[in-house]
PDB file of C-alpha atoms in Angstrom:
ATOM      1  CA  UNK A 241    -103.311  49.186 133.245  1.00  0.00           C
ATOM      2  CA  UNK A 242    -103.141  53.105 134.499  1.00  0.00           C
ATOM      3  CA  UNK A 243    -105.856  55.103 133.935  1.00  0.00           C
ATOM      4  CA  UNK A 244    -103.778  57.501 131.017  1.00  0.00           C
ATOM      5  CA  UNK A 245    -103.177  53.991 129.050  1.00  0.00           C
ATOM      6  CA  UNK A 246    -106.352  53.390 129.034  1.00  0.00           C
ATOM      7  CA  UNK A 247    -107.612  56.402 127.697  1.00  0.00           C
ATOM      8  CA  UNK A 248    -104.905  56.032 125.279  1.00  0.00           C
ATOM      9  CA  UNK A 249    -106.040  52.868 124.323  1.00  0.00           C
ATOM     10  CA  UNK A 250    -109.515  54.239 123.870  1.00  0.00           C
ATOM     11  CA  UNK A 251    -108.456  56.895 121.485  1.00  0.00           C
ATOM     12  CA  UNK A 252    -106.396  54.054 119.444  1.00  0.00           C
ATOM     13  CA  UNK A 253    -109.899  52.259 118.735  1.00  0.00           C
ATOM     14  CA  UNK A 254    -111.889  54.937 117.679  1.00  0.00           C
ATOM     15  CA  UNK A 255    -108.928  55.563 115.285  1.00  0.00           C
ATOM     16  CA  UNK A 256    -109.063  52.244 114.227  1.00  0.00           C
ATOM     17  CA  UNK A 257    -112.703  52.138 113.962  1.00  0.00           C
ATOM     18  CA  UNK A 258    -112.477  55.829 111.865  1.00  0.00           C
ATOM     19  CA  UNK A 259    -110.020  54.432 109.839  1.00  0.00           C
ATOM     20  CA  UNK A 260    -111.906  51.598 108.142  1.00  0.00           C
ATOM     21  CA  UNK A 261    -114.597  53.776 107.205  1.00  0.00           C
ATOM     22  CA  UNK A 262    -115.070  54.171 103.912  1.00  0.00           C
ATOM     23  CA  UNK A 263    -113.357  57.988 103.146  1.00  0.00           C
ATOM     24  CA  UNK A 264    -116.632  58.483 100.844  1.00  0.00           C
ATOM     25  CA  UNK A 265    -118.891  57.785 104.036  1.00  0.00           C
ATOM     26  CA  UNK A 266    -117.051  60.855 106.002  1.00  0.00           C
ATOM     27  CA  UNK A 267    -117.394  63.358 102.803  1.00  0.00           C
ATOM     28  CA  UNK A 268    -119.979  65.282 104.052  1.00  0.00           C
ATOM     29  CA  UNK A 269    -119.359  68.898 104.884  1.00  0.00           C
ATOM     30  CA  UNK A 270    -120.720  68.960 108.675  1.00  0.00           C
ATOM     31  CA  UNK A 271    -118.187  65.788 108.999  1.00  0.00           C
ATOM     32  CA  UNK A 272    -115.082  66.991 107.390  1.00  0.00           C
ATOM     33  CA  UNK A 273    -115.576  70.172 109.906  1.00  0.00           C
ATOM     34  CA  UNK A 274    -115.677  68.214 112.660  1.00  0.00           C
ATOM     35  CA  UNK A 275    -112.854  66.481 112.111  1.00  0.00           C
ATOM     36  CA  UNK A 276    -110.559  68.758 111.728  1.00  0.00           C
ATOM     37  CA  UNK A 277    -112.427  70.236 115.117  1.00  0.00           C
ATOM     38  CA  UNK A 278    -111.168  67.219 116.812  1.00  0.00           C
ATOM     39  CA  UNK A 279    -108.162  66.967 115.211  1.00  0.00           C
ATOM     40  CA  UNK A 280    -107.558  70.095 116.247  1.00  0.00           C
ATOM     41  CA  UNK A 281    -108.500  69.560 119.853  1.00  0.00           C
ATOM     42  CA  UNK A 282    -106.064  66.256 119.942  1.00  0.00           C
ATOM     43  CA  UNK A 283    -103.237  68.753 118.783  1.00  0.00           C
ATOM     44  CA  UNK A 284    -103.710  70.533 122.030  1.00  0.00           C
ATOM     45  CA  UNK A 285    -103.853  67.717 123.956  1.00  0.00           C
ATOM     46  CA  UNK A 286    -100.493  66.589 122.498  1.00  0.00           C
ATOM     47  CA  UNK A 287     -99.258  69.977 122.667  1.00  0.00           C
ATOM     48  CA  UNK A 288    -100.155  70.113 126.170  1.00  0.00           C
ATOM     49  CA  UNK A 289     -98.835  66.574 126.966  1.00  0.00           C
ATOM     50  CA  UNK A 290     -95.438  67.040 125.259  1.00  0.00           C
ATOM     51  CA  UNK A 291     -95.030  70.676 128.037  1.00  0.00           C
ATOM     52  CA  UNK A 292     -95.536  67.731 131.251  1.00  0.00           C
ATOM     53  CA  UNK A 293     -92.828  65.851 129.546  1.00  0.00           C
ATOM     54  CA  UNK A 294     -90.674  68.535 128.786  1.00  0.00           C
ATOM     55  CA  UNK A 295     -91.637  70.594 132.641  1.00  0.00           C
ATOM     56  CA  UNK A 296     -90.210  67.313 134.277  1.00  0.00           C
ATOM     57  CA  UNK A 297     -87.351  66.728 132.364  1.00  0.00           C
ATOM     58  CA  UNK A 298     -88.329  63.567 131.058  1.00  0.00           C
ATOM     59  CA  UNK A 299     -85.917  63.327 127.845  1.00  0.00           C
ATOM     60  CA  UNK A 300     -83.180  63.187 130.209  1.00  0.00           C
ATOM     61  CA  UNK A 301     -83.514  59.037 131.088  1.00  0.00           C
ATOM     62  CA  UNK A 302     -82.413  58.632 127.346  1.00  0.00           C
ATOM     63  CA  UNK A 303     -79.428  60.565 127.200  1.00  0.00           C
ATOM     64  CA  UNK A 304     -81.483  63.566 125.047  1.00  0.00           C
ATOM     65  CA  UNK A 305     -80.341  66.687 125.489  1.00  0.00           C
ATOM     66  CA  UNK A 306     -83.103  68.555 124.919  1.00  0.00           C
ATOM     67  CA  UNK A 307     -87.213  68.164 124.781  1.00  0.00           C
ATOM     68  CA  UNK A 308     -87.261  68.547 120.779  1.00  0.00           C
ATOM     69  CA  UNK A 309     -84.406  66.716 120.065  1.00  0.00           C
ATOM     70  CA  UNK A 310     -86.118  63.698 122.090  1.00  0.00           C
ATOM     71  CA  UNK A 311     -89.153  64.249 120.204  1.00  0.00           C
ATOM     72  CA  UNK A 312     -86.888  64.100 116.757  1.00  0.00           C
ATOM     73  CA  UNK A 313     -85.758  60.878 117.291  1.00  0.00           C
ATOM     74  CA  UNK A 314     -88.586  59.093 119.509  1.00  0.00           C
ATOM     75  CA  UNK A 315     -91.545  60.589 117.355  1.00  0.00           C
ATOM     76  CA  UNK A 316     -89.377  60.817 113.778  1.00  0.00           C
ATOM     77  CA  UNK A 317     -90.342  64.440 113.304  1.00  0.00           C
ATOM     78  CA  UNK A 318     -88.118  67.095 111.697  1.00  0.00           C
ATOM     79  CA  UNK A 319     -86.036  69.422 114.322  1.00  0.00           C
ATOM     80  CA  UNK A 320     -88.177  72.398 113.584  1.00  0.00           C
ATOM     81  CA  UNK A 321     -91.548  70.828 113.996  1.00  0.00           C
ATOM     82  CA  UNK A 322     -90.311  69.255 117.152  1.00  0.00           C
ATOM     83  CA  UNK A 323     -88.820  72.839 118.731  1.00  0.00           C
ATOM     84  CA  UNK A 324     -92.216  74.547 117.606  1.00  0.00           C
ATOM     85  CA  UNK A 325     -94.222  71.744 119.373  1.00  0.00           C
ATOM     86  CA  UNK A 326     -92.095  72.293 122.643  1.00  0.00           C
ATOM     87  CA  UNK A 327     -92.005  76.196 122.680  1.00  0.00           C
ATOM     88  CA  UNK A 328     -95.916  76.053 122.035  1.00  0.00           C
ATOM     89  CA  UNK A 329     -96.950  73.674 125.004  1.00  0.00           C
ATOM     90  CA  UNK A 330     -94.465  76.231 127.354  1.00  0.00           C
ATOM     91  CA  UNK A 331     -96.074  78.968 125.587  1.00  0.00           C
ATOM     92  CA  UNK A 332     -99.671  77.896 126.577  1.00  0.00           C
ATOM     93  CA  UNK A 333     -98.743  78.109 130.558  1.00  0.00           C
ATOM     94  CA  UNK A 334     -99.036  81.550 129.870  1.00  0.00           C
ATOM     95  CA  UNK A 335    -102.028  81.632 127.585  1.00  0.00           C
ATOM     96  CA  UNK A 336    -104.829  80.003 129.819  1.00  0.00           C
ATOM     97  CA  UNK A 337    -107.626  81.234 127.557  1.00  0.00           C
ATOM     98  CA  UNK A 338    -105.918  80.458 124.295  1.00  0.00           C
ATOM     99  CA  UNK A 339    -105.403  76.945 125.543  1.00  0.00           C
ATOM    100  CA  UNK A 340    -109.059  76.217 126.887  1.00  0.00           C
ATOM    101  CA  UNK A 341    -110.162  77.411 123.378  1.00  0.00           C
ATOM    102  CA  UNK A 342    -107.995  75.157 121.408  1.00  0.00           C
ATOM    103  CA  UNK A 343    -108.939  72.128 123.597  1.00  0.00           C
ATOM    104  CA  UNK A 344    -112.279  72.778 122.578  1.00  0.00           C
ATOM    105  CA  UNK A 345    -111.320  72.763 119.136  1.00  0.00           C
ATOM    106  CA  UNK A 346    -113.023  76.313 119.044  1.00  0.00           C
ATOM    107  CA  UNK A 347    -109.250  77.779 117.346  1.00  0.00           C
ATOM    108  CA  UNK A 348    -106.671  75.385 115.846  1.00  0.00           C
ATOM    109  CA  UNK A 349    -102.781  75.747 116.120  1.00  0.00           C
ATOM    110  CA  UNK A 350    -101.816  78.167 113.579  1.00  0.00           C
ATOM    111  CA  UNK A 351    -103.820  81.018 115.490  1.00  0.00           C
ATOM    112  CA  UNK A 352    -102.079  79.916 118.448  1.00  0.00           C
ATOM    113  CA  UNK A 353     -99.128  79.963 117.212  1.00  0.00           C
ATOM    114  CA  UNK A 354     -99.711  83.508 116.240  1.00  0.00           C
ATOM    115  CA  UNK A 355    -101.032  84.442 119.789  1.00  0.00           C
ATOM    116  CA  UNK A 356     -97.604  83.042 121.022  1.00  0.00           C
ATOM    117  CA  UNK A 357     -95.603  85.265 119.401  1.00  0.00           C
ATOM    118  CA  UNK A 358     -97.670  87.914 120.083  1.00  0.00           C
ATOM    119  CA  UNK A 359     -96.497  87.607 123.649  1.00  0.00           C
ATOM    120  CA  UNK A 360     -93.634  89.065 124.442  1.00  0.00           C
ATOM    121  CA  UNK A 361     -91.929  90.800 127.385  1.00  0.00           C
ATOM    122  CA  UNK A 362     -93.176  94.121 126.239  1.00  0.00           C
ATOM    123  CA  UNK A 363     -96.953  92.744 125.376  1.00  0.00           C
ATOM    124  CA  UNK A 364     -97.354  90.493 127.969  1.00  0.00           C
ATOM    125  CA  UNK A 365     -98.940  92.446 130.620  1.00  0.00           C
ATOM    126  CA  UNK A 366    -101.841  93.807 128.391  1.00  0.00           C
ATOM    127  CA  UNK A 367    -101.865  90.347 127.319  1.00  0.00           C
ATOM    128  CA  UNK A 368    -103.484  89.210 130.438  1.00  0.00           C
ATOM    129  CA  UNK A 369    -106.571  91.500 130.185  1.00  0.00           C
ATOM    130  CA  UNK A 370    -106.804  91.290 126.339  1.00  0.00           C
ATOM    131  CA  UNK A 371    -106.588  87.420 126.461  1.00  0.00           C
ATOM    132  CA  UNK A 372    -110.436  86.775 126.260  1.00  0.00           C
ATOM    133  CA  UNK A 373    -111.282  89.380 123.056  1.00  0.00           C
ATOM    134  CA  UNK A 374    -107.891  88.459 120.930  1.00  0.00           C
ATOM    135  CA  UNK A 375    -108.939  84.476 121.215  1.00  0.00           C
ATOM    136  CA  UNK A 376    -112.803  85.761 120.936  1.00  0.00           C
ATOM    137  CA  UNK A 377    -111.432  87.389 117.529  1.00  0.00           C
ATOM    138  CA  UNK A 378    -109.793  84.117 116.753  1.00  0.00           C
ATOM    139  CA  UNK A 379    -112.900  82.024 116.837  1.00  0.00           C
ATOM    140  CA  UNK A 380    -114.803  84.580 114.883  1.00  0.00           C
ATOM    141  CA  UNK A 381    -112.444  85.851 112.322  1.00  0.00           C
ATOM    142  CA  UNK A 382    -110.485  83.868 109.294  1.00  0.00           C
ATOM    143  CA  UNK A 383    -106.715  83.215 109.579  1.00  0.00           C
ATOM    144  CA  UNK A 384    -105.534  86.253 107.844  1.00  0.00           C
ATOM    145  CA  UNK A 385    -107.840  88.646 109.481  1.00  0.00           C
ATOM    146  CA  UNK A 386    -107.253  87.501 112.608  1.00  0.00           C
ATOM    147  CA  UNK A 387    -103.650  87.957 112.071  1.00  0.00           C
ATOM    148  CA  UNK A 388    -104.208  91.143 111.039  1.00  0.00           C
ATOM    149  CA  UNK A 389    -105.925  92.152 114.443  1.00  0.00           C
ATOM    150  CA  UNK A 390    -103.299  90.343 116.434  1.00  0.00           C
ATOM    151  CA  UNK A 391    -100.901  92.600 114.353  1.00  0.00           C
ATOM    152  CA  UNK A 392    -102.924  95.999 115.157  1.00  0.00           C
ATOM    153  CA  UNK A 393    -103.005  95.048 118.934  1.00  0.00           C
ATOM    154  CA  UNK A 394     -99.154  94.258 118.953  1.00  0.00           C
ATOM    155  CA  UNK A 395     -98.322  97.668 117.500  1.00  0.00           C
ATOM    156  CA  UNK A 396    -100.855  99.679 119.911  1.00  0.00           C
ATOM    157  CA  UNK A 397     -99.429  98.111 122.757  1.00  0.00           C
ATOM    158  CA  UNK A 398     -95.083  97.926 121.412  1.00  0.00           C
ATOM    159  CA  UNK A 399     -95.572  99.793 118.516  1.00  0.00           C
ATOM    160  CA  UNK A 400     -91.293  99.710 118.891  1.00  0.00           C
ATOM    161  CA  UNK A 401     -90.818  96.042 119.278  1.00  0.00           C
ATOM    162  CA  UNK A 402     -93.706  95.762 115.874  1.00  0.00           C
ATOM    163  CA  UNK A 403     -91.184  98.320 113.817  1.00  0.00           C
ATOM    164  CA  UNK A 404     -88.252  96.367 115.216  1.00  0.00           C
ATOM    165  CA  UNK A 405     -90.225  93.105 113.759  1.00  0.00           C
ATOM    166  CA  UNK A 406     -90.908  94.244 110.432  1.00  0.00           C
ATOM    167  CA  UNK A 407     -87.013  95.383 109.813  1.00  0.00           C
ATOM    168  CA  UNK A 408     -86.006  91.879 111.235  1.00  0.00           C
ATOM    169  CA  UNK A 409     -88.299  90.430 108.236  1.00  0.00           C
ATOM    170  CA  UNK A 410     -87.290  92.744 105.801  1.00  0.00           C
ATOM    171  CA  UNK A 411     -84.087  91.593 106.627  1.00  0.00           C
ATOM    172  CA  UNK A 412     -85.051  87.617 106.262  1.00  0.00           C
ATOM    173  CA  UNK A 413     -86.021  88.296 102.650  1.00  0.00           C
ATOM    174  CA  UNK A 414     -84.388  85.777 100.015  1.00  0.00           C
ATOM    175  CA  UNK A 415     -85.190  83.925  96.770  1.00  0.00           C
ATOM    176  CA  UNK A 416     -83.537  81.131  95.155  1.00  0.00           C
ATOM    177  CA  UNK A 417     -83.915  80.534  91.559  1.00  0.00           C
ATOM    178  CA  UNK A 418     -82.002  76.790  90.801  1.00  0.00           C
ATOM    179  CA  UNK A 419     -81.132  74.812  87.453  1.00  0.00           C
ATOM    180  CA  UNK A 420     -81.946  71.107  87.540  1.00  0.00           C
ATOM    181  CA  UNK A 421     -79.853  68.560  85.871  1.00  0.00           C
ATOM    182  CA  UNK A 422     -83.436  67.885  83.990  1.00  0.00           C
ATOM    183  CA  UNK A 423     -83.476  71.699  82.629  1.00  0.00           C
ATOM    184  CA  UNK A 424     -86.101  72.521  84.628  1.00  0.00           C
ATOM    185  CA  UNK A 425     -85.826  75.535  87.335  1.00  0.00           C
ATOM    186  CA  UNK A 426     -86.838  75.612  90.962  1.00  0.00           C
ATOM    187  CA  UNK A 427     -88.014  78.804  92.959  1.00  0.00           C
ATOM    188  CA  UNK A 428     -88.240  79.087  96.496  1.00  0.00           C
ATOM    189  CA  UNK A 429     -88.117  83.203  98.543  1.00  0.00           C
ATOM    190  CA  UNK A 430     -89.787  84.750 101.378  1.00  0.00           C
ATOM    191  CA  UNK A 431     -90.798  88.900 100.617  1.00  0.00           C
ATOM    192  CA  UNK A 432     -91.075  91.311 103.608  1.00  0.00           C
ATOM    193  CA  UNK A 433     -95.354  92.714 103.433  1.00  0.00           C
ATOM    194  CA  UNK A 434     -94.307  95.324 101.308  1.00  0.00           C
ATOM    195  CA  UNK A 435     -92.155  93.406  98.562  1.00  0.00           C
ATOM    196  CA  UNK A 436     -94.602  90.487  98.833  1.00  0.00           C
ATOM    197  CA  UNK A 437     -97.936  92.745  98.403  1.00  0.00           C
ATOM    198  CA  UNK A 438     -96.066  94.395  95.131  1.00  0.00           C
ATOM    199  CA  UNK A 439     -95.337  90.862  93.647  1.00  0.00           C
ATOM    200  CA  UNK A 440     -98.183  89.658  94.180  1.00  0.00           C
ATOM    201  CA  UNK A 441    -100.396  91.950  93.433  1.00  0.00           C
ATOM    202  CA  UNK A 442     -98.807  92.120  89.829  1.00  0.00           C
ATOM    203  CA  UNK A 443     -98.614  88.005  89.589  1.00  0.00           C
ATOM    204  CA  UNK A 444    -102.477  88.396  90.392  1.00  0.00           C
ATOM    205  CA  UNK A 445    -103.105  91.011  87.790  1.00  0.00           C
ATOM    206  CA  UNK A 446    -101.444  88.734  84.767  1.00  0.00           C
ATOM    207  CA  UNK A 447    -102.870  85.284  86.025  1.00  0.00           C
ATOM    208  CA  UNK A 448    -106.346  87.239  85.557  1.00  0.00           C
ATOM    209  CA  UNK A 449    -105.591  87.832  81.734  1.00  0.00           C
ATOM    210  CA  UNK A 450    -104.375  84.510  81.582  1.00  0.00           C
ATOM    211  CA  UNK A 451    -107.344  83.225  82.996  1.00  0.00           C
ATOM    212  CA  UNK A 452    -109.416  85.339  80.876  1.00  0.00           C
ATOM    213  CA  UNK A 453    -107.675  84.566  77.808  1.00  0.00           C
ATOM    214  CA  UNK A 454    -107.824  80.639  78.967  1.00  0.00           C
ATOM    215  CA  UNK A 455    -111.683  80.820  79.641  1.00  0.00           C
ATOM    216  CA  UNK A 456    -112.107  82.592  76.048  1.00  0.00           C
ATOM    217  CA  UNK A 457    -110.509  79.648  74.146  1.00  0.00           C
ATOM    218  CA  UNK A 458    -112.064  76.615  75.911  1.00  0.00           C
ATOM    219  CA  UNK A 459    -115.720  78.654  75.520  1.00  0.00           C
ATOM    220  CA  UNK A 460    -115.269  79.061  71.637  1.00  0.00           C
ATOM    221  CA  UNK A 461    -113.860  75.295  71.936  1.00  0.00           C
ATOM    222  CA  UNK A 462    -116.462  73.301  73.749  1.00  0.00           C
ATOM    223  CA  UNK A 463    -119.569  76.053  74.019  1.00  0.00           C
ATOM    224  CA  UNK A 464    -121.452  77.480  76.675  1.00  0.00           C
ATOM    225  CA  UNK A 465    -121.221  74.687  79.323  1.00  0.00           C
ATOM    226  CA  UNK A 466    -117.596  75.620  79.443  1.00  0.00           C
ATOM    227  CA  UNK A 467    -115.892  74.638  83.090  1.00  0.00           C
ATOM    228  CA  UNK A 468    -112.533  75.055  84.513  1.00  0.00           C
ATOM    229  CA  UNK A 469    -111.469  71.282  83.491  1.00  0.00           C
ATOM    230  CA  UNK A 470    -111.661  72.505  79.990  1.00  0.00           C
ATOM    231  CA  UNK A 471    -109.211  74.902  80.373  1.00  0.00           C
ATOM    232  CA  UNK A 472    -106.153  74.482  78.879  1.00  0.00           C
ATOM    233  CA  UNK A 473    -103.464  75.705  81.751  1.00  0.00           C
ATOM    234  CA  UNK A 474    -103.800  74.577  85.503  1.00  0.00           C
ATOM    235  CA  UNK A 475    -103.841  77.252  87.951  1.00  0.00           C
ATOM    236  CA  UNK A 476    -100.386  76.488  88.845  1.00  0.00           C
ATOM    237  CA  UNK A 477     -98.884  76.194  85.211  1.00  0.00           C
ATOM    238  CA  UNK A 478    -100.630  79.467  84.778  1.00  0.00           C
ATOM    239  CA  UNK A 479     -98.892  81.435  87.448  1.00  0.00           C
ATOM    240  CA  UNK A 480     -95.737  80.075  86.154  1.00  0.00           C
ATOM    241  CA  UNK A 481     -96.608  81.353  82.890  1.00  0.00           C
ATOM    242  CA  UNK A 482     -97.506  84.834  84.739  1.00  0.00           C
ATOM    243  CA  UNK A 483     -94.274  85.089  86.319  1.00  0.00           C
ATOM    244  CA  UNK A 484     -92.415  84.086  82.809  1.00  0.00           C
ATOM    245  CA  UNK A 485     -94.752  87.074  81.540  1.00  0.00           C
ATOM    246  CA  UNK A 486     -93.617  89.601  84.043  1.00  0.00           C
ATOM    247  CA  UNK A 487     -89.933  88.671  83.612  1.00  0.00           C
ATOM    248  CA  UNK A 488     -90.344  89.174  79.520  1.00  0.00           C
ATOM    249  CA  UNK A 489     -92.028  92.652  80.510  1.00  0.00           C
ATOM    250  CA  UNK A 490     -89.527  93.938  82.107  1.00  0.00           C
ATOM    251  CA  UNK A 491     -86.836  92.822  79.662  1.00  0.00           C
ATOM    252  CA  UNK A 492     -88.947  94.802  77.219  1.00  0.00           C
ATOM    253  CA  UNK A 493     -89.442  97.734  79.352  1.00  0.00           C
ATOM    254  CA  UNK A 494     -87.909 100.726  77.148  1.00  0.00           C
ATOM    255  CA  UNK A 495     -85.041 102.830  79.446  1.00  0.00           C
ATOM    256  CA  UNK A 496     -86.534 105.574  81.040  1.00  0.00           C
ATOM    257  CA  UNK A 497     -90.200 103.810  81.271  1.00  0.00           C
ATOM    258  CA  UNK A 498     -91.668 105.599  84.600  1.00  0.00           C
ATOM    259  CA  UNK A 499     -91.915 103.163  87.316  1.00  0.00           C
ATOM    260  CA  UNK A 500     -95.401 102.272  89.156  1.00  0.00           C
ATOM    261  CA  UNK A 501     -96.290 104.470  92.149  1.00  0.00           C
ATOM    262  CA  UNK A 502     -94.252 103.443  95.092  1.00  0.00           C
ATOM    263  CA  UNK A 503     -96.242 100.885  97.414  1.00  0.00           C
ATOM    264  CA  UNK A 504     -96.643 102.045 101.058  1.00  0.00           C
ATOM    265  CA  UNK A 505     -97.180 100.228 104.688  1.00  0.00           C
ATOM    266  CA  UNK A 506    -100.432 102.718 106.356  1.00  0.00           C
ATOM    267  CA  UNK A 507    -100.466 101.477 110.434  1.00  0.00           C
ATOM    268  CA  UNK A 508    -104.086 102.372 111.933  1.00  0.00           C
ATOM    269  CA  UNK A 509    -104.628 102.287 115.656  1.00  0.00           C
ATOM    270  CA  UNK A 510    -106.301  99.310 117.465  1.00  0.00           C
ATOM    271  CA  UNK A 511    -109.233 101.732 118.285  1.00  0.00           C
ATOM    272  CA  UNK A 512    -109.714 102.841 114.557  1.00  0.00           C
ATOM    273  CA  UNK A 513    -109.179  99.963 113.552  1.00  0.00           C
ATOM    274  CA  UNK A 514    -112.131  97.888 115.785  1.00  0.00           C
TER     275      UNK A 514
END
């Protein structure tokens, strides 16, 4: 047995052995954290892994033509998932400090994925001596600030290629509203920052009356130990009923009703910014 199966095999057990634990027994807080820590580190072995296979051309004994499409059929993974998992492995070559950090479990893929795409031909250079404070960011930050700092950077340093980005977005928008054979109706969009912020924003400020409304009626129904189980919408089946609310608004919107002040995009500087 080579020394790889073996370490394989290893990993296996302690899989095995993590499996028939009781899920109760691995509730506690400190636990669940650390195992998405090493979940996240095994990612980036994979990750890693899957760029040896794909650097040596591996696929091609099985008559693949490509990595990903190898990985589709071998691993059973969707095309997509299997093309991101090949362009992030080549992307880490590049990235030596964002790939020592996700080994360590220290960021997890999604903030890699963002530092990826952060690198392009333009960015690239300053890349290599901004490296260590971007992924330092990334360890101390939240997702969404982080990729709001990433985003900052990318526009100090290709403030052209960031413009040229957001159009290319703006451009991707779409939503699909469809009409089961049940009656029921099925949404699915993506909204540029701008047409996004204003929707949701407004979805925000209705689902808080709902809620409010919601908590009022369950309080005067069961008392002062009200909780959210008493409530009589779900979170979900109250933003539905927002959105139904915003649609019947602006049905009954009288002509000539003055429109909200327009929503604008401010871009700060990385140094104002920090």
């Amino acid at each position: 047995m080579s020394v790889r199966t073996a370490v394989v095999d290893k990993l296996a057990t302690v899989l095995d052995e993590l499996a028939a634990v009781d899920p109760a027994d691995l509730g506690d807080a400190e636990v669940v954290v650390e195992l998405h820590r090493q979940l996240e580190r095994l990612g980036a072995i994979t990750t890693r892994a899957t760029a040896a296979f794909d650097a040596v051309g591996a696929y091609d004994s099985d008559g693949a033509a490509t990595t990903a499409a190898w990985l589709a059929t071998r691993c059973r993974l969707p095309v997509p998932t299997a093309r991101r998992r090949v362009r992030l492995g080549r992307a880490l070559r590049h990235l030596p400090v964002t790939e020592a950090a996700w080994l360590a479990g220290d960021v997890g893929e999604a903030q890699v994925n963002l530092m990826a795409n952060a690198r392009t031909p333009a960015t690239e250079d300053a890349l290599v001596g901004d490296e260590q404070m971007l992924v330092g960011e990334a360890k101390r930050l939240r997702f969404g600030s982080f990729a709001k700092v990433l985003g900052y950077w990318a526009h100090h340093v290709d403030p052209d290629g960031t413009a040229a980005t957001d159009a290319a977005r703006h451009h991707r928008r779409r939503f699909h509203l469809s009409h089961s054979f049940e009656g029921m109706w099925f949404a699915d969009g993506a909204f540029d920052a701008i047409g996004g912020a204003i929707v949701a924003d407004e979805l925000k400020r209705i689902d808080k009356a709902l809620f409010d409304a919601d908590w009022a009626e369950a309080k005067a129904r069961v008392g002062e130990g009200v909780c959210a189980d008493d409530l009589a919408r779900t979170p979900a089946q109250r933003r539905a009923d927002a959105v139904v609310e915003m649609a019947t608004r602006s049905a009954a919107l009288r002509a000539g009703a003055r429109r909200p002040k327009p929503l604008f995009s401010v871009i700060v500087g990385y140094e104002g910014f920090a």
